[in-house]
Structures are given as C-alpha cells and as structure tokens.
GROMACS .gro file of C-alpha atoms in nm:
model
  499
    1MET     CA    1  -0.209  -1.439  -0.912
    2SER     CA    2   0.021  -1.659  -1.109
    3ALA     CA    3   0.353  -1.526  -0.988
    4GLY     CA    4   0.446  -1.334  -0.687
    5GLY     CA    5   0.652  -1.306  -0.376
    6ILE     CA    6   0.730  -0.996  -0.178
    7LYS     CA    7   1.101  -0.952  -0.252
    8PRO     CA    8   1.155  -0.686  -0.521
    9ALA     CA    9   1.417  -0.782  -0.776
   10ARG     CA   10   1.554  -0.427  -0.792
   11PRO     CA   11   1.516  -0.089  -0.624
   12PHE     CA   12   1.192   0.096  -0.684
   13GLN     CA   13   1.361   0.383  -0.863
   14GLN     CA   14   1.514   0.147  -1.122
   15ALA     CA   15   1.195  -0.049  -1.171
   16ALA     CA   16   0.991   0.269  -1.210
   17ARG     CA   17   1.209   0.387  -1.498
   18VAL     CA   18   1.118   0.071  -1.689
   19THR     CA   19   0.743   0.096  -1.632
   20LEU     CA   20   0.735   0.468  -1.705
   21ALA     CA   21   0.869   0.387  -2.051
   22ASN     CA   22   0.554   0.186  -2.133
   23PRO     CA   23   0.296   0.439  -2.260
   24GLN     CA   24   0.029   0.173  -2.326
   25MET     CA   25   0.043   0.054  -1.967
   26ARG     CA   26   0.023   0.412  -1.840
   27ARG     CA   27  -0.285   0.480  -2.054
   28ASN     CA   28  -0.451   0.161  -1.928
   29LEU     CA   29  -0.374   0.249  -1.569
   30ARG     CA   30  -0.493   0.608  -1.597
   31HIS     CA   31  -0.822   0.500  -1.749
   32ALA     CA   32  -0.884   0.221  -1.496
   33THR     CA   33  -0.786   0.409  -1.181
   34THR     CA   34  -0.981   0.719  -1.285
   35THR     CA   35  -1.293   0.512  -1.346
   36ILE     CA   36  -1.267   0.322  -1.017
   37ARG     CA   37  -1.190   0.641  -0.824
   38GLU     CA   38  -1.496   0.824  -0.952
   39LYS     CA   39  -1.726   0.528  -0.889
   40ARG     CA   40  -1.593   0.489  -0.536
   41LEU     CA   41  -1.660   0.852  -0.453
   42ARG     CA   42  -2.024   0.813  -0.560
   43ALA     CA   43  -2.064   0.489  -0.361
   44VAL     CA   44  -1.913   0.637  -0.046
   45ALA     CA   45  -2.122   0.955  -0.072
   46GLU     CA   46  -2.437   0.744  -0.036
   47LEU     CA   47  -2.354   0.673   0.329
   48PRO     CA   48  -2.399   0.973   0.560
   49ASP     CA   49  -2.217   0.786   0.838
   50TRP     CA   50  -1.915   0.692   0.627
   51GLU     CA   51  -1.663   0.867   0.852
   52ALA     CA   52  -1.814   0.709   1.164
   53LEU     CA   53  -1.796   0.372   0.986
   54ARG     CA   54  -1.425   0.429   0.911
   55ASP     CA   55  -1.365   0.512   1.277
   56GLU     CA   56  -1.543   0.195   1.385
   57GLY     CA   57  -1.348  -0.017   1.139
   58ALA     CA   58  -1.018   0.124   1.261
   59ALA     CA   59  -1.116   0.075   1.626
   60LEU     CA   60  -1.223  -0.285   1.566
   61LYS     CA   61  -0.898  -0.367   1.393
   62ASP     CA   62  -0.698  -0.209   1.674
   63HIS     CA   63  -0.896  -0.416   1.923
   64VAL     CA   64  -0.816  -0.731   1.727
   65MET     CA   65  -0.445  -0.643   1.722
   66ALA     CA   66  -0.449  -0.588   2.098
   67HIS     CA   67  -0.607  -0.931   2.159
   68LEU     CA   68  -0.479  -1.121   1.857
   69ALA     CA   69  -0.345  -1.424   2.040
   70ASP     CA   70  -0.678  -1.487   2.215
   71ALA     CA   71  -0.878  -1.437   1.896
   72LEU     CA   72  -0.660  -1.684   1.704
   73LEU     CA   73  -0.689  -1.949   1.973
   74ASP     CA   74  -1.066  -1.904   1.976
   75LEU     CA   75  -1.069  -1.940   1.598
   76GLU     CA   76  -0.859  -2.257   1.613
   77ALA     CA   77  -1.089  -2.414   1.871
   78ALA     CA   78  -1.403  -2.326   1.675
   79VAL     CA   79  -1.268  -2.461   1.344
   80GLN     CA   80  -1.162  -2.787   1.507
   81ALA     CA   81  -1.499  -2.820   1.680
   82ARG     CA   82  -1.664  -2.809   1.336
   83GLY     CA   83  -1.441  -3.076   1.184
   84GLY     CA   84  -1.168  -2.862   1.030
   85ARG     CA   85  -0.793  -2.874   1.088
   86VAL     CA   86  -0.579  -2.572   1.174
   87HIS     CA   87  -0.212  -2.538   1.080
   88TRP     CA   88   0.023  -2.267   1.208
   89ALA     CA   89   0.284  -2.142   0.962
   90ARG     CA   90   0.565  -1.924   1.097
   91ASP     CA   91   0.691  -1.832   0.753
   92ALA     CA   92   0.634  -1.877   0.381
   93ALA     CA   93   0.833  -2.198   0.359
   94GLU     CA   94   0.624  -2.367   0.628
   95ALA     CA   95   0.299  -2.254   0.465
   96ARG     CA   96   0.409  -2.379   0.123
   97GLY     CA   97   0.505  -2.715   0.269
   98ILE     CA   98   0.173  -2.758   0.448
   99VAL     CA   99  -0.034  -2.689   0.134
  100ALA     CA  100   0.185  -2.898  -0.093
  101ASP     CA  101   0.178  -3.194   0.148
  102ILE     CA  102  -0.202  -3.186   0.167
  103ALA     CA  103  -0.237  -3.172  -0.212
  104ALA     CA  104   0.019  -3.449  -0.262
  105ALA     CA  105  -0.149  -3.668   0.000
  106HIS     CA  106  -0.464  -3.667  -0.215
  107GLY     CA  107  -0.272  -3.746  -0.532
  108ALA     CA  108  -0.361  -3.410  -0.683
  109ARG     CA  109  -0.196  -3.307  -1.008
  110GLU     CA  110  -0.398  -2.989  -1.031
  111VAL     CA  111  -0.545  -2.751  -0.774
  112ILE     CA  112  -0.782  -2.463  -0.836
  113LYS     CA  113  -0.728  -2.133  -0.656
  114VAL     CA  114  -0.921  -1.825  -0.556
  115LYS     CA  115  -0.843  -1.509  -0.360
  116SER     CA  116  -0.477  -1.580  -0.410
  117ILE     CA  117  -0.283  -1.282  -0.276
  118SER     CA  118  -0.173  -1.457   0.045
  119THR     CA  119  -0.064  -1.764  -0.152
  120ASP     CA  120   0.114  -1.530  -0.392
  121GLU     CA  121   0.293  -1.380  -0.095
  122ILE     CA  122   0.437  -1.722  -0.010
  123GLU     CA  123   0.503  -1.809  -0.378
  124LEU     CA  124   0.287  -2.119  -0.357
  125ASN     CA  125   0.245  -2.183  -0.730
  126ALA     CA  126   0.616  -2.235  -0.785
  127ALA     CA  127   0.639  -2.464  -0.481
  128LEU     CA  128   0.349  -2.673  -0.606
  129ALA     CA  129   0.504  -2.694  -0.951
  130GLU     CA  130   0.821  -2.838  -0.796
  131ARG     CA  131   0.603  -3.118  -0.655
  132GLY     CA  132   0.443  -3.178  -0.996
  133ILE     CA  133   0.117  -3.000  -0.909
  134HIS     CA  134  -0.025  -2.737  -1.143
  135ALA     CA  135  -0.209  -2.447  -0.978
  136ILE     CA  136  -0.494  -2.298  -1.183
  137GLU     CA  137  -0.603  -1.943  -1.107
  138THR     CA  138  -0.980  -1.903  -1.137
  139ASP     CA  139  -1.027  -1.531  -1.089
  140LEU     CA  140  -1.051  -1.388  -1.441
  141ALA     CA  141  -0.783  -1.125  -1.395
  142GLU     CA  142  -0.550  -1.366  -1.220
  143LEU     CA  143  -0.607  -1.622  -1.494
  144ILE     CA  144  -0.505  -1.357  -1.748
  145VAL     CA  145  -0.186  -1.284  -1.556
  146GLN     CA  146  -0.108  -1.654  -1.523
  147LEU     CA  147  -0.165  -1.733  -1.892
  148ALA     CA  148   0.051  -1.436  -1.991
  149GLU     CA  149   0.329  -1.551  -1.754
  150ASP     CA  150   0.306  -1.199  -1.620
  151ARG     CA  151   0.303  -1.050  -1.272
  152PRO     CA  152   0.001  -0.890  -1.104
  153SER     CA  153   0.002  -0.512  -1.087
  154HIS     CA  154  -0.295  -0.437  -0.863
  155ILE     CA  155  -0.436  -0.599  -0.549
  156LEU     CA  156  -0.794  -0.605  -0.671
  157VAL     CA  157  -0.747  -0.593  -1.049
  158PRO     CA  158  -0.424  -0.786  -1.112
  159ALA     CA  159  -0.444  -0.740  -1.491
  160ILE     CA  160  -0.525  -0.369  -1.477
  161HIS     CA  161  -0.225  -0.298  -1.700
  162ARG     CA  162  -0.372  -0.496  -1.991
  163ASN     CA  163  -0.647  -0.387  -2.226
  164ARG     CA  164  -0.916  -0.598  -2.391
  165ALA     CA  165  -0.736  -0.640  -2.723
  166GLU     CA  166  -0.432  -0.782  -2.546
  167ILE     CA  167  -0.654  -1.024  -2.353
  168ARG     CA  168  -0.835  -1.135  -2.670
  169ASP     CA  169  -0.503  -1.217  -2.836
  170LEU     CA  170  -0.386  -1.400  -2.523
  171PHE     CA  171  -0.698  -1.619  -2.507
  172ARG     CA  172  -0.660  -1.702  -2.875
  173ARG     CA  173  -0.303  -1.820  -2.819
  174LYS     CA  174  -0.334  -1.997  -2.484
  175LEU     CA  175  -0.694  -2.122  -2.473
  176GLY     CA  176  -0.749  -2.171  -2.846
  177ALA     CA  177  -1.059  -1.954  -2.820
  178GLU     CA  178  -1.213  -1.841  -3.148
  179LEU     CA  179  -1.271  -1.481  -3.051
  180LEU     CA  180  -1.389  -1.249  -3.326
  181THR     CA  181  -1.395  -0.937  -3.109
  182ASP     CA  182  -1.266  -0.814  -2.773
  183GLU     CA  183  -1.616  -0.766  -2.629
  184PRO     CA  184  -1.619  -0.838  -2.253
  185LYS     CA  185  -1.899  -1.092  -2.295
  186GLN     CA  186  -1.693  -1.299  -2.539
  187LEU     CA  187  -1.380  -1.279  -2.325
  188ALA     CA  188  -1.571  -1.389  -2.014
  189GLU     CA  189  -1.734  -1.675  -2.203
  190ALA     CA  190  -1.396  -1.805  -2.320
  191ALA     CA  191  -1.264  -1.802  -1.962
  192ARG     CA  192  -1.586  -1.959  -1.832
  193LEU     CA  193  -1.567  -2.255  -2.071
  194TYR     CA  194  -1.208  -2.322  -1.972
  195LEU     CA  195  -1.263  -2.288  -1.598
  196ARG     CA  196  -1.594  -2.475  -1.573
  197GLU     CA  197  -1.424  -2.801  -1.665
  198LYS     CA  198  -1.159  -2.739  -1.397
  199PHE     CA  199  -1.422  -2.670  -1.130
  200LEU     CA  200  -1.596  -2.999  -1.214
  201THR     CA  201  -1.288  -3.221  -1.224
  202THR     CA  202  -1.035  -3.086  -0.971
  203ARG     CA  203  -1.037  -3.249  -0.625
  204VAL     CA  204  -0.835  -2.994  -0.425
  205ALA     CA  205  -0.892  -2.619  -0.396
  206VAL     CA  206  -0.676  -2.353  -0.233
  207SER     CA  207  -0.825  -2.024  -0.122
  208GLY     CA  208  -0.727  -1.713   0.061
  209ALA     CA  209  -0.963  -1.543   0.302
  210ASN     CA  210  -1.096  -1.194   0.356
  211PHE     CA  211  -1.203  -1.254   0.714
  212ALA     CA  212  -1.255  -1.529   0.970
  213VAL     CA  213  -1.491  -1.516   1.270
  214ALA     CA  214  -1.329  -1.649   1.586
  215GLU     CA  215  -1.649  -1.725   1.778
  216SER     CA  216  -1.784  -1.963   1.511
  217GLY     CA  217  -1.476  -2.071   1.313
  218THR     CA  218  -1.632  -1.927   0.996
  219VAL     CA  219  -1.411  -1.825   0.705
  220CYS     CA  220  -1.524  -1.565   0.449
  221VAL     CA  221  -1.435  -1.487   0.088
  222VAL     CA  222  -1.590  -1.196  -0.101
  223GLU     CA  223  -1.562  -1.176  -0.480
  224SER     CA  224  -1.742  -1.066  -0.794
  225GLU     CA  225  -1.740  -1.355  -1.041
  226GLY     CA  226  -1.869  -1.663  -0.862
  227ASN     CA  227  -1.542  -1.848  -0.906
  228GLY     CA  228  -1.486  -1.827  -0.533
  229ARG     CA  229  -1.819  -1.992  -0.462
  230MET     CA  230  -1.727  -2.274  -0.703
  231CYS     CA  231  -1.382  -2.321  -0.547
  232VAL     CA  232  -1.497  -2.339  -0.186
  233THR     CA  233  -1.795  -2.570  -0.250
  234MET     CA  234  -1.720  -2.814  -0.535
  235PRO     CA  235  -1.382  -2.986  -0.462
  236GLY     CA  236  -1.364  -3.249  -0.192
  237VAL     CA  237  -1.068  -3.085  -0.016
  238LEU     CA  238  -1.035  -2.716   0.066
  239VAL     CA  239  -0.720  -2.550   0.201
  240SER     CA  240  -0.749  -2.183   0.306
  241VAL     CA  241  -0.437  -1.976   0.367
  242MET     CA  242  -0.506  -1.672   0.582
  243GLY     CA  243  -0.288  -1.401   0.731
  244ILE     CA  244  -0.328  -1.399   1.109
  245GLU     CA  245  -0.449  -1.037   1.106
  246LYS     CA  246  -0.769  -1.131   0.917
  247VAL     CA  247  -0.944  -1.273   1.223
  248LEU     CA  248  -1.245  -1.093   1.375
  249PRO     CA  249  -1.381  -1.183   1.719
  250THR     CA  250  -1.756  -1.188   1.643
  251TRP     CA  251  -2.015  -1.196   1.366
  252GLN     CA  252  -2.121  -0.846   1.467
  253ASP     CA  253  -1.775  -0.720   1.367
  254MET     CA  254  -1.826  -0.863   1.020
  255ALA     CA  255  -2.116  -0.625   0.959
  256VAL     CA  256  -1.885  -0.325   0.969
  257PHE     CA  257  -1.635  -0.462   0.721
  258LEU     CA  258  -1.894  -0.592   0.476
  259ARG     CA  259  -2.007  -0.229   0.445
  260LEU     CA  260  -1.656  -0.081   0.422
  261LEU     CA  261  -1.494  -0.330   0.186
  262PRO     CA  262  -1.718  -0.336  -0.125
  263ARG     CA  263  -1.758   0.042  -0.145
  264SER     CA  264  -1.385   0.094  -0.105
  265SER     CA  265  -1.277  -0.176  -0.348
  266THR     CA  266  -1.522  -0.220  -0.636
  267ALA     CA  267  -1.744   0.080  -0.551
  268GLU     CA  268  -2.041  -0.152  -0.495
  269ARG     CA  269  -2.298  -0.142  -0.217
  270MET     CA  270  -2.228  -0.512  -0.152
  271ASN     CA  271  -2.019  -0.779  -0.314
  272PRO     CA  272  -2.198  -0.998  -0.570
  273TYR     CA  273  -2.071  -1.314  -0.398
  274THR     CA  274  -2.001  -1.345  -0.025
  275SER     CA  275  -1.919  -1.703   0.075
  276PHE     CA  276  -1.901  -1.829   0.435
  277TRP     CA  277  -1.807  -2.176   0.548
  278SER     CA  278  -1.757  -2.326   0.892
  279GLY     CA  279  -1.564  -2.651   0.917
  280VAL     CA  280  -1.711  -2.954   0.743
  281THR     CA  281  -2.075  -3.051   0.683
  282PRO     CA  282  -2.140  -3.417   0.585
  283GLY     CA  283  -2.275  -3.440   0.232
  284ASP     CA  284  -2.242  -3.067   0.164
  285GLY     CA  285  -1.931  -2.902   0.021
  286PRO     CA  286  -1.571  -3.007   0.089
  287GLN     CA  287  -1.543  -3.301   0.322
  288GLU     CA  288  -1.195  -3.202   0.434
  289PHE     CA  289  -1.108  -2.848   0.539
  290HIS     CA  290  -0.767  -2.710   0.640
  291LEU     CA  291  -0.703  -2.357   0.765
  292VAL     CA  292  -0.341  -2.238   0.745
  293LEU     CA  293  -0.273  -1.940   0.973
  294LEU     CA  294   0.015  -1.747   0.822
  295ASP     CA  295   0.252  -1.529   1.023
  296ASN     CA  296   0.542  -1.459   0.783
  297GLY     CA  297   0.660  -1.146   0.963
  298ARG     CA  298   0.324  -1.021   1.090
  299THR     CA  299   0.401  -1.063   1.459
  300ASP     CA  300   0.709  -0.844   1.415
  301VAL     CA  301   0.490  -0.578   1.248
  302LEU     CA  302   0.246  -0.612   1.536
  303ALA     CA  303   0.525  -0.544   1.787
  304ASP     CA  304   0.603  -0.208   1.627
  305GLU     CA  305   0.403   0.072   1.786
  306VAL     CA  306   0.384   0.284   1.470
  307GLY     CA  307   0.398   0.016   1.201
  308ARG     CA  308   0.127  -0.210   1.346
  309GLN     CA  309  -0.153   0.000   1.200
  310THR     CA  310  -0.052  -0.153   0.865
  311LEU     CA  311  -0.218  -0.476   0.981
  312ARG     CA  312  -0.557  -0.304   0.976
  313CYS     CA  313  -0.552  -0.337   0.595
  314ILE     CA  314  -0.850  -0.518   0.441
  315ARG     CA  315  -0.692  -0.531   0.091
  316CYS     CA  316  -0.950  -0.304  -0.070
  317SER     CA  317  -0.688  -0.123  -0.283
  318ALA     CA  318  -0.852   0.218  -0.241
  319CYS     CA  319  -0.510   0.366  -0.164
  320LEU     CA  320  -0.374   0.243  -0.498
  321ASN     CA  321  -0.649   0.404  -0.699
  322VAL     CA  322  -0.588   0.752  -0.556
  323CYS     CA  323  -0.208   0.743  -0.551
  324PRO     CA  324  -0.043   0.970  -0.812
  325VAL     CA  325   0.276   0.763  -0.799
  326TYR     CA  326   0.097   0.431  -0.853
  327GLU     CA  327  -0.110   0.576  -1.137
  328ARG     CA  328   0.208   0.663  -1.326
  329VAL     CA  329   0.443   0.374  -1.251
  330GLY     CA  330   0.193   0.086  -1.208
  331GLY     CA  331   0.217  -0.214  -0.979
  332HIS     CA  332   0.516  -0.388  -1.135
  333ALA     CA  333   0.750  -0.113  -1.018
  334TYR     CA  334   0.692  -0.217  -0.656
  335GLY     CA  335   0.821  -0.571  -0.721
  336SER     CA  336   0.586  -0.723  -0.463
  337VAL     CA  337   0.239  -0.875  -0.463
  338TYR     CA  338   0.149  -0.576  -0.247
  339PRO     CA  339   0.188  -0.270  -0.471
  340GLY     CA  340   0.092   0.092  -0.416
  341PRO     CA  341   0.098   0.286  -0.089
  342ILE     CA  342  -0.002  -0.011   0.128
  343GLY     CA  343   0.270  -0.222  -0.033
  344ALA     CA  344   0.523   0.053   0.029
  345ILE     CA  345   0.472   0.012   0.404
  346LEU     CA  346   0.372  -0.357   0.428
  347THR     CA  347   0.641  -0.520   0.214
  348PRO     CA  348   0.949  -0.375   0.388
  349GLN     CA  349   0.801  -0.450   0.730
  350LEU     CA  350   0.721  -0.813   0.642
  351LEU     CA  351   1.086  -0.842   0.537
  352HIS     CA  352   1.202  -0.691   0.870
  353LEU     CA  353   1.360  -0.390   0.692
  354GLU     CA  354   1.641  -0.624   0.587
  355ASP     CA  355   1.584  -0.631   0.210
  356ARG     CA  356   1.773  -0.351   0.032
  357ASN     CA  357   1.532  -0.332  -0.260
  358ALA     CA  358   1.220  -0.342  -0.042
  359ASN     CA  359   1.369  -0.067   0.171
  360THR     CA  360   1.343   0.170  -0.125
  361LEU     CA  361   0.963   0.140  -0.130
  362PRO     CA  362   0.887   0.394   0.147
  363TRP     CA  363   1.027   0.659  -0.091
  364ALA     CA  364   0.768   0.564  -0.358
  365SER     CA  365   0.536   0.838  -0.242
  366SER     CA  366   0.478   1.209  -0.278
  367LEU     CA  367   0.333   1.215   0.078
  368CYS     CA  368   0.022   1.390  -0.058
  369GLY     CA  369  -0.197   1.205   0.195
  370ALA     CA  370  -0.464   1.091  -0.055
  371CYS     CA  371  -0.412   0.730   0.058
  372TYR     CA  372  -0.488   0.822   0.418
  373ASP     CA  373  -0.805   1.002   0.316
  374ALA     CA  374  -0.925   0.704   0.111
  375CYS     CA  375  -0.835   0.423   0.352
  376PRO     CA  376  -1.155   0.273   0.499
  377VAL     CA  377  -0.974   0.175   0.820
  378LYS     CA  378  -0.776   0.500   0.850
  379ILE     CA  379  -0.424   0.365   0.818
  380ASN     CA  380  -0.205   0.675   0.838
  381ILE     CA  381   0.015   0.563   0.551
  382PRO     CA  382   0.215   0.890   0.526
  383GLU     CA  383   0.300   0.862   0.895
  384VAL     CA  384   0.426   0.506   0.853
  385LEU     CA  385   0.616   0.601   0.536
  386LEU     CA  386   0.804   0.875   0.718
  387TYR     CA  387   0.864   0.647   1.015
  388LEU     CA  388   1.010   0.374   0.795
  389ARG     CA  389   1.224   0.625   0.605
  390GLY     CA  390   1.368   0.736   0.936
  391LYS     CA  391   1.440   0.382   1.053
  392ILE     CA  392   1.599   0.281   0.723
  393THR     CA  393   1.811   0.595   0.710
  394GLU     CA  394   1.930   0.551   1.068
  395GLU     CA  395   2.059   0.203   0.988
  396LYS     CA  396   2.254   0.320   0.684
  397PRO     CA  397   2.620   0.432   0.714
  398LEU     CA  398   2.648   0.809   0.693
  399SER     CA  399   2.669   0.925   0.333
  400ALA     CA  400   2.836   1.245   0.219
  401GLU     CA  401   2.490   1.398   0.178
  402ALA     CA  402   2.389   1.298   0.531
  403ILE     CA  403   2.711   1.445   0.673
  404ALA     CA  404   2.645   1.766   0.479
  405PHE     CA  405   2.292   1.795   0.622
  406LYS     CA  406   2.410   1.725   0.976
  407THR     CA  407   2.675   1.995   0.936
  408ALA     CA  408   2.414   2.237   0.800
  409ALA     CA  409   2.187   2.164   1.096
  410TRP     CA  410   2.474   2.235   1.337
  411VAL     CA  411   2.556   2.563   1.160
  412MET     CA  412   2.196   2.680   1.157
  413SER     CA  413   2.137   2.597   1.524
  414GLU     CA  414   2.326   2.909   1.643
  415PRO     CA  415   2.282   3.261   1.491
  416HIS     CA  416   2.650   3.348   1.500
  417ARG     CA  417   2.742   3.028   1.313
  418PHE     CA  418   2.476   3.092   1.054
  419GLU     CA  419   2.585   3.451   0.997
  420GLY     CA  420   2.946   3.342   0.965
  421ALA     CA  421   2.854   3.076   0.710
  422ILE     CA  422   2.658   3.331   0.507
  423LYS     CA  423   2.952   3.569   0.498
  424LEU     CA  424   3.182   3.287   0.394
  425ALA     CA  425   2.948   3.175   0.115
  426ARG     CA  426   2.898   3.533  -0.006
  427SER     CA  427   3.266   3.597  -0.034
  428GLY     CA  428   3.329   3.265  -0.211
  429GLN     CA  429   3.047   3.268  -0.462
  430GLY     CA  430   3.203   3.525  -0.694
  431PRO     CA  431   3.323   3.297  -0.978
  432LEU     CA  432   2.994   3.106  -0.981
  433VAL     CA  433   2.758   3.404  -1.016
  434LYS     CA  434   2.637   3.505  -1.363
  435ASN     CA  435   2.359   3.758  -1.414
  436GLY     CA  436   2.262   3.744  -1.048
  437ALA     CA  437   2.220   3.364  -1.030
  438ILE     CA  438   2.424   3.049  -0.979
  439HIS     CA  439   2.361   2.816  -1.272
  440ALA     CA  440   2.595   2.528  -1.181
  441LEU     CA  441   2.741   2.424  -0.846
  442PRO     CA  442   3.068   2.227  -0.846
  443GLY     CA  443   3.128   1.865  -0.747
  444MET     CA  444   2.872   1.677  -0.541
  445LEU     CA  445   2.659   1.991  -0.505
  446GLY     CA  446   2.594   1.991  -0.880
  447GLY     CA  447   2.271   1.798  -0.840
  448TRP     CA  448   2.106   2.098  -0.679
  449THR     CA  449   2.145   2.302  -0.998
  450GLU     CA  450   2.068   2.033  -1.257
  451ALA     CA  451   1.709   2.147  -1.297
  452ARG     CA  452   1.706   2.495  -1.144
  453ASP     CA  453   1.919   2.802  -1.075
  454LEU     CA  454   2.005   2.927  -0.731
  455PRO     CA  455   1.982   3.300  -0.652
  456ALA     CA  456   2.315   3.459  -0.563
  457PHE     CA  457   2.370   3.559  -0.202
  458PRO     CA  458   2.272   3.928  -0.168
  459PRO     CA  459   2.536   4.183  -0.063
  460GLN     CA  460   2.357   4.233   0.269
  461THR     CA  461   2.146   4.001   0.483
  462PHE     CA  462   1.829   4.120   0.656
  463ARG     CA  463   2.002   4.112   0.995
  464GLU     CA  464   2.286   4.324   0.860
  465TRP     CA  465   2.042   4.574   0.711
  466TRP     CA  466   1.844   4.586   1.034
  467ARG     CA  467   2.148   4.654   1.246
  468GLY     CA  468   2.273   4.920   1.005
  469ARG     CA  469   1.954   5.120   0.968
  470PRO     CA  470   1.921   5.465   1.140
  471ALA     CA  471   1.795   5.454   1.496
  472PRO     CA  472   1.422   5.544   1.522
  473GLN     CA  473   1.352   5.900   1.637
  474PRO     CA  474   1.091   5.936   1.917
  475ARG     CA  475   0.801   6.181   1.867
  476GLU     CA  476   0.528   6.311   2.095
  477THR     CA  477   0.172   6.164   2.081
  478ASP     CA  478  -0.082   6.268   2.342
  479GLY     CA  479   0.176   6.304   2.609
  480GLN     CA  480   0.361   5.985   2.511
  481ALA     CA  481   0.670   5.951   2.302
  482GLN     CA  482   0.629   5.736   1.989
  483THR     CA  483   0.906   5.594   1.776
  484SER     CA  484   0.896   5.606   1.397
  485GLU     CA  485   0.769   5.241   1.402
  486GLY     CA  486   0.470   5.345   1.619
  487GLU     CA  487   0.599   5.207   1.949
  488LEU     CA  488   0.462   5.412   2.241
  489LEU     CA  489   0.711   5.513   2.507
  490ALA     CA  490   0.585   5.569   2.859
  491PRO     CA  491   0.638   5.922   3.004
  492GLN     CA  492   0.959   5.939   3.207
  493ARG     CA  493   1.019   6.126   3.530
  494GLY     CA  494   1.082   6.490   3.446
  495ASP     CA  495   0.877   6.481   3.125
  496ARG     CA  496   0.641   6.774   3.094
  497GLY     CA  497   0.274   6.682   3.100
  498PRO     CA  498   0.004   6.811   2.860
  499ALA     CA  499  -0.067   7.181   2.867
   0.00000   0.00000   0.00000
C-alpha cells in the first residue's frame, strides 16, 4: 500500500460523513463485498469440518500467544542458523530505520515491495523517500493505490473502492499505457510490463509475511499474482517485516492456516502462490536476508486479557466483507491501514487507547455479530468492541449525558425512587404533550425527539392500577376456596368439608 499509518486524521464519525457522500465508491464497495461474501460462503460450505477447523485455528493462536517469547527466540535461532539476520523493532521508528539503513547500505535508489500492510503500518514508504529511496508496490491493487496517491481501503483488496474505468484512466496517465478498453486482461498487461522491468533491475526487496515457522526459520507469503514470488526470489537482498504475532511453532501448525486463510480471504481452496524461504541458499534467491520482528504495541495488546484475542488475526478480511458498516462507509473512514471490524479493535489497542481519533473506532459497529461468525480464528470482535468502549468511556471526564444516565440508574435501582420520578415527570409533562405524544423535548434532551416522538406518561402506572383494583373474591372449588385469579386457598380450620 502506498500510504498508510494507523493514526486516523479525524474521528470516525466525521470521516464517515465524507465517504458516505461518495455514491460511486458505495456502489463499488457493495458490488465487491457482495461478490466476495457469496463466493466465500460457497468455499466454506465445501468443508464439513469448517467449525472444527476454526476451533483449531483459534486454539493454535492462543497457544502461540501463551508461549510467544519462546517461539520468537526459536525463530531467531533458526533464521540465524540458516544464514539470515534477525532485527528486533520495538516501534515503528526503529523498524523504519532498520529497513532504510539496509537499503541505503546497498546503495539502493529503488526497492520493490510485496505484502505491504505491516510496512504500511510503520509508514515505511515515506521514511524511505526521505532517504532518497523510492518504494515500488508490486501487488496490482497496491500499485493502483500508489499511482493514484490514494489510501488503501481494504486489507486484501486495497483498491476495492475503484472501478475498472478509473484504473484504465489512471494507467493511461501514470504509466503511459495505450489502453483502448478497461478489460481486466489489458489492465493486468499494462501493470505487468511496468513491473517486470522493476523485478529484473531492482536489487533490494521488502516484504511482509503471513506466517513464520519457528522450528525451521521459514517465512511464508501467500498471494494471488506471482509478484510475491518475484520479489522474494529475484533481488539480491530481501528484508521481511513481520508482526511478532505471525510466528507459528511448527510446520504442522501451518497446515491449519493454509486451509483457513484462502477460503476466508479470496474464497479459494488454496492460494495460487505460496512462497516459503528459509535463510540464505548459495546461488539460489537472495544472498542476504533480514527478518525484522515488529512489536509496535503488540506486547501491550498481549498483556490485556480481553484484547489479546485480536492478535489471532490472520488478515483474511472476512470480517470486512460481512460488516454492514464497512460496506457503507468504506475503508477510508477508519483512517488506518487496518479498516473494518478488525481495525476497529486493533488500531486503538496498538495506539494504547491514547489517540482520540482512534478511540472513536470501537463505535464503528452495529454489534450485529456477523464479523464474529465469519472470523476463521473466532475473534469475538463484538466482545472486544464493547470492552474497549467501556475502557475508553471510563477514562473520559463525566459528560452531562453520563451524569444523566448515572442519575437514572440510581433512580431506577429502588422502586420508591422510580415511582416518585414517574409522578414528578407526569405532573411536569403537561405543556409538552400534544395529541397524546411529546414531539420535542427541551434543551439537551432534544436529541431524543429529533427523529421520533415519545409517548406521554399515562395517567396511571401499572403498579398504581394494580394497587387500586378491587380485592379478589374467594369462591368454593371442590372443597377449596379459589380467588378470581384462580389461586387455590387451602381449607382453614372450621371450614365445612364436602357434603
């Protein structure tokens, strides 16, 4: 992705108003997410053990989180044993510096990139540009976003908000391509001709990673276009930036996720390209390999008992494609490289709940639970959303609305307080009631009646009616007295028995 970062420039509610005003983007999104959603359902239905597979994926990720330090040390040792170098980056600035120093040390003026979301998180492209190094995105969708000087709007399909005609016009302007139509074959050919030269001439590549196997030091990238395979094999120097949560202990663990990921992301039985590499092999592929292990707030997320399940994420984007909020507002409204439901819980946590704009993201949800149902590793996103809302609200100074709700809770906690409040409201509502309803409340309460009327308080509450009704009269039934409500009364001493 050509631009990025995880700090939203404005609150979600403000950003959403802008994106909602773009009908073309909304049409593109609706078409794309509907198509992906339907394909995914068919792909998942082919596996009778899908739910068991989800359980296993979630359990494996939880095991990794519980033993993360050991797994990372094993990974470091295995990579070094195979000729690679491992760098530890506490934050984005350290990671950017490591990558830029490596590229500069080889005199690189250009680097090619693949699987870029982690490098987007640390805003690597801008840091490289400051050092005079141009980063070239090689994934087709990310190339489109970069050429358009745009921002990605989807984890898996960064240019999902653009249609083919827009891309054709972009390639004409930026690549000088002579495109007569917007047929996918022509668009792909234009990108291929541009990128092929870069693959053949660029000496340094930067990749992300989907997984890494601790026992062998093997890093994995899955993708659909073959650009990843070119990036991780053709340049002489390869730098991979990987979030620390991507490590898996064994090769056997990989088998689970290579079944979960493609069906959840692109609705395929397997990814077209799955590339593995382990350190350095003389005469084959990059002769210098660096693995940058990125923390950038992840250990703080790991320390949170509720929030740590977020680190199970395998970046499949299934939660985005089923989210009714994402489908309408698109990825730009989230202001982070991690949009959609997973971004709404990951971004504020990575920023330690200290960014005011990111702290609005947990409210970017209807809490319908579709994301939880779709997640291949069973991240309970609604649970984390509610948890984060609670934490963010607790740290805020009490607003007038919060004081009002606390007062209401105190009143409703005792029956006599509640009854007194009802009587007070009933006696004071007179001037506001018209035709049996309250159409406008005064002052700060006015928001409650902006879009709906409130019914007027009735002249009598249920409790008042109940207390004022006539006492039930007992009647005889087979030797027992029965009230008018049908309650049987046991015979009392002195009652006369049946004749």
